[in-house]
Amino acid sequence: MKYNIVVATHHKTGTVWMSTVFKAIASDIGAKYVEFRSQYEQLAEALRPPFVLFNYDSDFREHSHILGRDDVRILHLIRDPRDVLISAMHYHKKSQETWLHEPVPGYDNVTYQHRLNALATPFEQYVFEMENSTESTLRDMSKWQYGRANCFEARYEDLRLDVQMGYWARIMDFLGFDEAEQQIGWQRFWQNSLFGNVARFAHKHVRSGDVAQWKREFTPELAKAFLERFPTVLQSLEYETDDGWVQDLQKTNASGQTSMLKRLVGKRWAQFKALNGSL
């Protein structure tokens, strides 16, 4: 390893995927794999080169100086905030993560998961997510210091569609892997990608993993609610240039309803003709 590596993700941006890949790579090449949260109190002793430091929420607190070290290269991963919301809401409804099952002050000591599942409609569940866990995730994603020369700013969407692994090759080169280490990196990335070996198995952590799920999941009402709560996040993260996506969604929704009505009318007309023909 030419550099020590820091991998910084956010909730539902490919965190489990990247942690699995980099833990395997670290083991293969003889680097120490350090989880920021679980080893927080012992970081000074743990970060002995060569190391791979993984932080699943990209908040380094008083240890942010690590990111500026000359011997460190960073991979920071984000995802379309709309898909973060979708993935988080469905995950939180079923996940066994401890915090979801602890009584939450302010919710009559009801657990987060119970409160979420008690809501009557998907719209209400998404709004709850927007105002709680996902709000925190998107805030952290927006607060990240972009533009660091030693950081590769990656997007989940580019990695998820990287079947030829050209994007991944760029990342490995940036992180300073030599030729032998890159061979290991390619293998581990493929083995743990939804388009690779992991697709053969049912991964309990992954509901879909698709890119742009919001296009089929968002209703105009949900899009409006999202925009009211996060008016600038899509532009600041360069997922949209303006709010035109909301109008496009409304047009698509109206078109889809018209097509559905036509199919329904056509089916009923065919049934009517068949019935009259048999009389």
XYZ file of C-alpha atoms in Angstrom:
279
model
C 0.000 0.000 0.000
C 1.338 3.367 -1.016
C -1.093 5.147 1.331
C -3.162 4.362 4.363
C -6.835 4.315 3.396
C -9.902 5.939 4.937
C -13.326 4.826 3.690
C -16.185 7.154 4.650
C -19.805 6.309 3.859
C -23.299 7.273 5.041
C -26.285 5.172 6.098
C -27.762 3.339 3.079
C -25.097 4.499 0.627
C -23.425 1.110 0.241
C -21.961 0.936 3.739
C -22.186 -2.829 4.270
C -21.001 -3.415 0.704
C -17.887 -1.251 1.083
C -17.069 -2.490 4.592
C -17.178 -6.084 3.352
C -14.988 -5.302 0.344
C -12.361 -3.330 2.251
C -12.238 -5.686 5.209
C -11.428 -8.516 2.801
C -8.852 -6.432 0.924
C -7.147 -5.389 4.159
C -6.904 -8.996 5.265
C -5.536 -10.101 1.899
C -2.776 -7.488 1.715
C -1.797 -7.514 5.376
C -3.229 -4.133 6.412
C -5.044 -3.523 9.678
C -8.783 -2.967 9.297
C -10.059 -0.430 11.832
C -13.718 0.385 12.456
C -13.948 4.007 13.553
C -16.913 3.659 15.901
C -16.050 0.399 17.644
C -12.400 1.361 18.113
C -12.990 5.060 18.752
C -11.303 5.139 22.153
C -8.205 3.280 20.901
C -7.665 4.975 17.531
C -4.221 6.282 18.429
C -2.973 2.736 18.994
C -5.063 1.169 16.223
C -3.925 3.436 13.391
C -0.516 1.941 12.852
C 0.395 1.763 9.148
C -0.621 0.139 6.990
C -4.288 0.563 7.909
C -7.757 0.788 6.385
C -10.025 2.962 8.542
C -13.772 2.608 7.972
C -16.357 5.146 9.163
C -19.993 4.430 8.350
C -21.353 7.956 8.916
C -18.386 10.124 7.802
C -18.394 12.063 11.082
C -14.829 11.998 12.416
C -15.424 14.437 15.274
C -12.184 15.380 17.019
C -10.301 12.890 14.858
C -10.893 14.845 11.637
C -7.164 15.605 11.470
C -6.704 12.048 10.186
C -8.279 13.127 6.896
C -5.538 15.686 6.305
C -2.604 13.366 6.819
C -0.099 13.199 3.949
C -0.023 9.406 4.129
C -3.815 9.030 3.798
C -6.095 8.653 0.784
C -9.858 8.810 1.242
C -12.816 7.180 -0.488
C -16.055 9.036 0.319
C -19.317 7.529 -0.908
C -22.700 9.238 -1.322
C -26.029 8.267 -2.914
C -29.060 10.023 -4.362
C -30.863 11.353 -1.246
C -34.219 10.179 -2.609
C -32.954 6.602 -2.808
C -31.366 6.932 0.624
C -34.837 7.746 1.954
C -36.461 4.791 0.202
C -33.815 2.300 1.278
C -33.756 3.565 4.862
C -37.517 3.474 5.340
C -37.886 -0.125 4.157
C -34.802 -1.234 6.063
C -35.905 0.345 9.322
C -39.274 -1.403 9.165
C -37.642 -4.829 9.499
C -34.043 -4.449 10.652
C -32.847 -6.007 13.895
C -30.350 -3.196 14.594
C -30.403 -2.493 18.327
C -31.215 1.226 18.173
C -34.444 0.542 16.283
C -35.745 -1.494 19.219
C -34.870 0.864 22.043
C -37.611 3.134 23.502
C -37.253 6.657 22.143
C -37.906 9.651 24.439
C -40.507 11.889 22.819
C -42.376 8.972 21.250
C -43.984 7.863 24.538
C -41.005 5.519 24.881
C -42.167 3.568 21.832
C -39.347 2.203 19.689
C -38.414 3.792 16.374
C -39.398 0.675 14.444
C -42.741 0.318 16.203
C -43.555 3.979 15.563
C -42.643 3.629 11.885
C -44.665 0.455 11.350
C -47.672 1.910 13.174
C -48.116 4.593 10.519
C -50.986 3.816 8.170
C -49.570 4.669 4.736
C -46.208 4.587 2.936
C -46.438 8.372 2.578
C -46.668 8.808 6.354
C -43.805 6.359 6.851
C -41.596 8.253 4.394
C -42.391 11.575 6.073
C -41.472 10.071 9.446
C -38.147 8.891 7.982
C -37.494 12.304 6.422
C -37.991 13.997 9.758
C -35.860 11.574 11.735
C -33.084 9.174 10.677
C -32.826 10.239 7.040
C -32.742 13.913 8.002
C -29.598 13.202 10.009
C -28.036 11.218 7.150
C -28.649 13.929 4.562
C -27.390 16.609 6.913
C -24.123 14.700 7.375
C -23.840 14.123 3.637
C -24.239 17.850 2.979
C -21.829 18.903 5.755
C -18.970 16.769 4.442
C -15.993 18.840 3.285
C -15.873 18.259 -0.456
C -12.930 19.159 -2.666
C -10.097 17.526 -0.719
C -7.189 16.697 -3.033
C -6.612 13.374 -1.283
C -10.250 12.249 -1.527
C -12.053 10.333 -4.285
C -15.681 11.474 -4.207
C -17.637 8.430 -5.340
C -21.308 7.849 -5.992
C -23.194 4.685 -5.176
C -24.886 4.841 -8.575
C -21.583 4.731 -10.461
C -20.339 1.778 -8.409
C -23.641 -0.110 -8.654
C -23.574 0.099 -12.472
C -19.837 -0.552 -12.782
C -20.152 -4.005 -14.342
C -16.901 -3.575 -16.308
C -15.230 -2.280 -13.108
C -13.595 0.656 -14.869
C -14.807 3.082 -12.212
C -13.550 0.763 -9.494
C -10.158 0.612 -11.238
C -9.948 4.413 -11.052
C -10.701 4.282 -7.341
C -8.061 1.632 -6.640
C -5.475 3.576 -8.617
C -6.307 6.763 -6.696
C -6.025 4.929 -3.374
C -2.508 3.862 -4.285
C -2.881 0.117 -4.760
C -0.071 -1.498 -6.721
C -0.735 -3.974 -9.531
C -0.913 -7.052 -7.281
C -3.177 -5.263 -4.789
C -5.460 -4.118 -7.590
C -5.912 -7.712 -8.720
C -7.067 -8.540 -5.195
C -9.282 -5.443 -5.158
C -11.003 -6.404 -8.415
C -11.703 -9.886 -7.102
C -13.128 -8.690 -3.795
C -15.246 -6.003 -5.446
C -16.743 -8.501 -7.897
C -17.377 -11.109 -5.221
C -19.348 -8.659 -3.094
C -21.259 -6.749 -5.790
C -24.912 -7.281 -6.685
C -23.902 -7.757 -10.330
C -21.186 -10.226 -9.291
C -21.071 -13.280 -7.067
C -23.226 -11.865 -4.284
C -26.203 -11.832 -6.689
C -26.301 -15.625 -6.428
C -27.263 -15.429 -2.793
C -30.084 -13.767 -0.902
C -28.369 -10.939 0.957
C -30.433 -10.168 4.054
C -29.192 -6.567 4.203
C -30.202 -5.679 0.640
C -33.858 -5.132 -0.313
C -33.212 -3.887 -3.853
C -30.003 -1.957 -4.395
C -31.329 -0.553 -7.664
C -30.371 2.878 -8.934
C -33.079 5.586 -9.194
C -35.711 3.693 -7.213
C -37.355 7.041 -6.512
C -38.654 7.239 -10.096
C -41.045 4.381 -9.428
C -41.571 4.925 -5.696
C -42.092 8.685 -5.392
C -45.566 10.114 -5.868
C -46.056 13.830 -6.617
C -47.219 14.234 -3.022
C -44.066 12.589 -1.666
C -41.852 14.632 -4.005
C -43.426 17.826 -2.691
C -42.931 16.717 0.911
C -39.289 15.882 0.191
C -38.666 19.241 -1.461
C -40.257 21.104 1.441
C -37.886 19.464 3.911
C -34.755 19.331 1.754
C -35.054 22.207 -0.739
C -31.371 22.378 -1.722
C -29.825 18.977 -1.040
C -30.215 17.547 -4.561
C -28.624 20.589 -6.209
C -25.844 20.889 -3.627
C -24.906 17.244 -4.182
C -25.335 17.695 -7.956
C -28.047 15.087 -8.417
C -30.334 17.708 -9.947
C -29.761 21.167 -11.446
C -33.194 22.502 -10.465
C -36.614 21.368 -9.209
C -37.790 20.269 -12.645
C -37.738 16.611 -11.571
C -40.902 17.233 -9.547
C -42.802 18.471 -12.613
C -41.421 15.580 -14.663
C -42.642 13.178 -12.009
C -46.105 14.730 -12.086
C -46.239 14.373 -15.887
C -45.051 10.770 -15.722
C -47.592 9.992 -13.031
C -50.428 11.530 -15.054
C -49.304 9.681 -18.187
C -49.127 6.417 -16.291
C -52.632 6.857 -14.909
C -53.960 7.578 -18.422
C -52.273 4.477 -19.829
C -53.644 2.355 -17.000
C -57.152 3.694 -17.620
C -56.874 2.929 -21.345
C -55.726 -0.627 -20.614
C -58.599 -1.091 -18.172
C -61.177 0.257 -20.632
C -59.741 -1.905 -23.408
C -59.897 -5.009 -21.256
C -63.486 -4.315 -20.213
C -64.462 -3.661 -23.840
C -62.925 -6.952 -24.942
C -64.796 -8.770 -22.184
C -68.031 -7.041 -23.214
C -67.599 -8.060 -26.874
C -66.773 -11.622 -25.917
C -69.848 -11.793 -23.697
C -72.162 -10.373 -26.395
C -70.658 -12.666 -29.002
C -71.592 -15.692 -26.926
C -75.249 -14.642 -26.596
